[in-house]
Coordinates of C-alpha atoms in Angstrom, one line a residue:
M1 CA 0.9 -6.0 32.4
H2 CA 2.4 -3.6 29.8
L3 CA 5.7 -5.6 29.8
F4 CA 3.8 -8.8 29.1
V5 CA 1.9 -7.3 26.2
T6 CA 5.1 -5.8 24.8
A7 CA 6.8 -9.2 25.1
L8 CA 3.9 -10.9 23.3
F9 CA 3.9 -8.3 20.5
T10 CA 7.6 -8.5 20.1
S11 CA 7.4 -12.3 20.0
F12 CA 4.7 -12.1 17.3
I13 CA 6.7 -9.7 15.1
V14 CA 9.9 -11.8 15.4
T15 CA 8.1 -15.1 14.8
V16 CA 6.4 -13.7 11.7
S17 CA 9.6 -12.2 10.5
L18 CA 11.5 -15.5 11.0
K19 CA 8.8 -17.3 9.0
G20 CA 9.2 -14.7 6.2
L21 CA 12.9 -14.9 6.2
H22 CA 12.7 -18.7 5.9
L23 CA 10.0 -18.5 3.3
F24 CA 12.1 -16.3 1.0
D25 CA 15.4 -18.1 1.8
F26 CA 17.1 -15.2 3.5
I27 CA 18.2 -17.6 6.2
K28 CA 19.7 -21.0 5.4
W29 CA 18.3 -22.7 8.5
H30 CA 14.8 -23.5 9.6
P31 CA 13.7 -21.5 12.7
V32 CA 11.8 -24.4 14.3
S33 CA 14.3 -27.1 13.5
F34 CA 15.5 -27.3 17.2
L35 CA 12.3 -29.1 18.0
K36 CA 13.3 -32.0 15.8
K37 CA 15.9 -33.0 18.4
L38 CA 13.1 -33.7 20.8
E39 CA 12.2 -37.1 19.3
W40 CA 9.7 -38.2 21.9
F41 CA 7.2 -35.6 20.8
E42 CA 5.3 -35.5 17.5
W43 CA 5.0 -31.8 16.6
T44 CA 2.9 -30.4 14.0
A45 CA 4.1 -27.3 12.1
F46 CA 1.7 -25.0 13.9
E47 CA 2.8 -26.4 17.3
R48 CA 6.4 -25.8 16.5
W49 CA 5.8 -22.2 15.6
V50 CA 3.7 -21.7 18.8
I51 CA 6.5 -23.1 20.9
L52 CA 9.0 -20.8 19.2
F53 CA 6.6 -17.9 19.8
L54 CA 6.4 -18.8 23.6
I55 CA 10.2 -19.1 23.9
I56 CA 10.7 -15.7 22.2
A57 CA 8.0 -14.2 24.4
I58 CA 9.8 -15.5 27.6
I59 CA 13.1 -14.2 26.4
A60 CA 11.6 -10.8 25.5
F61 CA 10.0 -10.5 28.9
I62 CA 13.3 -11.3 30.7
L63 CA 15.1 -8.8 28.5
L64 CA 12.5 -6.1 29.2
V65 CA 12.9 -6.6 33.0
V66 CA 16.7 -6.6 32.8
T67 CA 17.0 -3.6 30.5
Q68 CA 14.8 -1.6 32.9
L69 CA 17.7 -1.8 35.3
L70 CA 20.3 -0.4 32.9
V71 CA 19.4 3.3 33.2
M72 CA 22.8 4.8 32.6
V73 CA 23.4 3.3 29.2
P74 CA 21.9 5.1 26.2
P75 CA 19.1 3.0 24.7
F76 CA 20.2 3.2 21.1
L77 CA 23.7 2.0 22.0
L78 CA 22.4 -0.8 24.3
S79 CA 19.9 -2.1 21.7
V80 CA 22.4 -2.2 18.9
I81 CA 25.1 -3.9 21.0
L82 CA 22.7 -6.4 22.5
G83 CA 21.1 -7.1 19.1
I84 CA 24.4 -7.7 17.3
V85 CA 25.8 -9.9 20.0
F86 CA 22.6 -11.9 20.4
A87 CA 22.2 -12.4 16.7
A88 CA 25.9 -13.4 16.2
I89 CA 25.7 -15.9 19.1
L90 CA 22.5 -17.4 17.7
E91 CA 23.9 -17.7 14.1
W92 CA 27.1 -19.2 15.4
Q93 CA 25.2 -21.8 17.4
I94 CA 22.7 -22.6 14.8
L95 CA 25.1 -22.9 11.9
N96 CA 27.9 -24.5 13.9
L97 CA 30.4 -22.1 12.5
P98 CA 34.1 -22.0 13.5
I99 CA 35.2 -18.9 15.4
E100 CA 37.2 -17.2 12.7
W101 CA 36.8 -14.1 10.5
A102 CA 35.7 -16.1 7.5
S103 CA 32.5 -17.1 9.4
F104 CA 31.2 -13.6 9.2
K105 CA 30.4 -14.0 5.5
K106 CA 27.9 -16.7 6.3
F107 CA 25.8 -14.6 8.6
S108 CA 22.4 -13.5 7.4
I109 CA 22.1 -9.7 7.4
P110 CA 18.2 -9.7 7.3
F111 CA 18.3 -11.9 10.5
F112 CA 20.6 -9.4 12.2
V113 CA 18.1 -6.6 11.2
V114 CA 15.2 -8.4 12.7
V115 CA 17.0 -9.1 15.9
V116 CA 18.4 -5.5 16.2
T117 CA 15.0 -4.1 15.5
S118 CA 13.3 -6.2 18.1
M119 CA 16.0 -5.3 20.6
R120 CA 15.3 -1.7 19.8
L121 CA 11.6 -2.2 20.6
I122 CA 12.4 -4.0 23.9
V123 CA 15.0 -1.5 25.1
E124 CA 13.0 1.6 24.2
T125 CA 9.9 0.2 25.8
A126 CA 11.9 -0.7 29.0
R127 CA 13.4 2.8 29.0
Y128 CA 10.0 4.4 28.6
R129 CA 8.6 2.3 31.5
T130 CA 11.5 3.3 33.7
I131 CA 11.1 7.0 33.0
T132 CA 7.3 6.9 33.5
L133 CA 7.5 4.6 36.5
F134 CA 10.0 6.7 38.5
R135 CA 8.7 10.2 37.7

Protein backbone atom coordinates (compact mmCIF):
# COMPACT_ATOMS: atom_id res chain seq x y z
CA MET A 1 0.00 0.00 0.00
CA HIS A 2 2.84 2.41 0.82
CA LEU A 3 4.42 1.82 -2.56
CA PHE A 4 1.17 2.62 -4.32
CA VAL A 5 0.72 5.86 -2.37
CA THR A 6 4.33 6.84 -3.08
CA ALA A 7 3.83 6.12 -6.78
CA LEU A 8 0.71 8.29 -6.85
CA PHE A 9 2.43 11.12 -4.97
CA THR A 10 5.45 10.98 -7.27
CA SER A 11 3.18 10.93 -10.30
CA PHE A 12 1.28 13.97 -9.02
CA ILE A 13 4.49 15.92 -8.39
CA VAL A 14 5.95 15.03 -11.80
CA THR A 15 2.71 15.85 -13.63
CA VAL A 16 2.38 19.24 -11.95
CA SER A 17 6.08 19.92 -12.61
CA LEU A 18 5.69 19.04 -16.29
CA LYS A 19 2.68 21.35 -16.53
CA GLY A 20 4.74 24.14 -14.95
CA LEU A 21 7.73 23.49 -17.21
CA HIS A 22 5.48 23.65 -20.26
CA LEU A 23 3.61 26.71 -18.97
CA PHE A 24 6.80 28.72 -18.49
CA ASP A 25 8.45 27.38 -21.70
CA PHE A 26 11.27 25.51 -20.00
CA ILE A 27 10.58 22.56 -22.30
CA LYS A 28 10.00 22.96 -26.01
CA TRP A 29 7.58 20.05 -26.28
CA HIS A 30 4.11 19.48 -24.89
CA PRO A 31 3.99 16.70 -22.26
CA VAL A 32 0.69 15.25 -23.45
CA SER A 33 1.29 15.53 -27.20
CA PHE A 34 1.81 11.77 -27.50
CA LEU A 35 -1.95 11.32 -27.17
CA LYS A 36 -2.54 13.25 -30.40
CA LYS A 37 -1.20 10.22 -32.27
CA LEU A 38 -4.21 8.23 -31.07
CA GLU A 39 -6.63 9.79 -33.53
CA TRP A 40 -9.56 7.50 -32.81
CA PHE A 41 -10.10 9.12 -29.40
CA GLU A 42 -11.24 12.66 -28.73
CA TRP A 43 -9.31 13.72 -25.64
CA THR A 44 -10.01 16.79 -23.58
CA ALA A 45 -7.07 18.57 -21.97
CA PHE A 46 -7.96 17.23 -18.51
CA GLU A 47 -8.23 13.65 -19.79
CA ARG A 48 -4.80 13.92 -21.42
CA TRP A 49 -3.23 15.03 -18.14
CA VAL A 50 -5.02 12.26 -16.23
CA ILE A 51 -3.72 9.66 -18.70
CA LEU A 52 -0.20 11.07 -18.30
CA PHE A 53 -0.65 10.95 -14.51
CA LEU A 54 -1.66 7.27 -14.67
CA ILE A 55 1.22 6.35 -16.98
CA ILE A 56 3.73 8.05 -14.69
CA ALA A 57 2.14 6.34 -11.65
CA ILE A 58 2.52 2.91 -13.26
CA ILE A 59 6.15 3.61 -14.20
CA ALA A 60 6.88 4.93 -10.69
CA PHE A 61 5.35 1.83 -9.10
CA ILE A 62 7.41 -0.48 -11.32
CA LEU A 63 10.56 1.50 -10.51
CA LEU A 64 9.77 1.30 -6.79
CA VAL A 65 9.46 -2.48 -6.96
CA VAL A 66 12.60 -2.91 -9.08
CA THR A 67 14.78 -0.57 -7.00
CA GLN A 68 13.87 -2.47 -3.85
CA LEU A 69 15.83 -5.36 -5.29
CA LEU A 70 19.00 -3.29 -5.83
CA VAL A 71 20.24 -3.34 -2.25
CA MET A 72 23.98 -3.21 -2.89
CA VAL A 73 24.01 0.02 -4.93
CA PRO A 74 24.12 3.32 -2.99
CA PRO A 75 20.75 5.09 -3.37
CA PHE A 76 22.20 8.48 -4.31
CA LEU A 77 24.31 7.00 -7.10
CA LEU A 78 21.46 4.82 -8.36
CA SER A 79 18.96 7.69 -8.41
CA VAL A 80 21.30 10.08 -10.22
CA ILE A 81 22.35 7.53 -12.84
CA LEU A 82 18.80 6.28 -13.45
CA GLY A 83 17.42 9.83 -13.55
CA ILE A 84 19.99 11.12 -16.03
CA VAL A 85 19.68 8.07 -18.29
CA PHE A 86 15.88 8.10 -18.15
CA ALA A 87 15.66 11.85 -18.84
CA ALA A 88 18.18 11.68 -21.70
CA ILE A 89 16.34 8.80 -23.36
CA LEU A 90 13.01 10.60 -23.01
CA GLU A 91 14.35 13.86 -24.46
CA TRP A 92 16.04 12.05 -27.34
CA GLN A 93 12.85 10.20 -28.20
CA ILE A 94 10.53 13.18 -27.81
CA LEU A 95 12.68 15.67 -29.74
CA ASN A 96 13.91 13.12 -32.33
CA LEU A 97 17.50 14.27 -31.89
CA PRO A 98 20.41 12.65 -33.68
CA ILE A 99 22.84 10.74 -31.49
CA GLU A 100 25.73 13.20 -31.45
CA TRP A 101 27.38 15.56 -28.97
CA ALA A 102 25.67 18.65 -30.39
CA SER A 103 22.30 17.23 -29.29
CA PHE A 104 23.18 17.75 -25.62
CA LYS A 105 22.75 21.51 -26.05
CA LYS A 106 19.06 21.02 -26.87
CA PHE A 107 18.29 19.19 -23.62
CA SER A 108 16.17 20.91 -21.00
CA ILE A 109 18.04 21.15 -17.69
CA PRO A 110 14.84 21.80 -15.65
CA PHE A 111 13.36 18.60 -17.09
CA PHE A 112 16.47 16.71 -16.00
CA VAL A 113 16.12 18.19 -12.50
CA VAL A 114 12.48 17.09 -12.25
CA VAL A 115 13.30 13.55 -13.39
CA VAL A 116 16.37 13.18 -11.14
CA THR A 117 14.44 14.55 -8.14
CA SER A 118 11.57 12.14 -8.72
CA MET A 119 14.03 9.26 -9.12
CA ARG A 120 15.62 10.31 -5.83
CA LEU A 121 12.21 10.11 -4.15
CA ILE A 122 11.52 6.69 -5.67
CA VAL A 123 14.91 5.15 -4.86
CA GLU A 124 15.08 6.51 -1.32
CA THR A 125 11.54 5.31 -0.55
CA ALA A 126 12.35 1.88 -1.96
CA ARG A 127 15.54 1.73 0.12
CA TYR A 128 13.65 2.75 3.27
CA ARG A 129 11.02 0.07 2.61
CA THR A 130 13.74 -2.54 2.08
CA ILE A 131 15.50 -1.63 5.32
CA THR A 132 12.31 -1.57 7.41
CA LEU A 133 10.86 -4.67 5.76
CA PHE A 134 13.88 -6.92 6.31
CA ARG A 135 14.87 -5.80 9.83
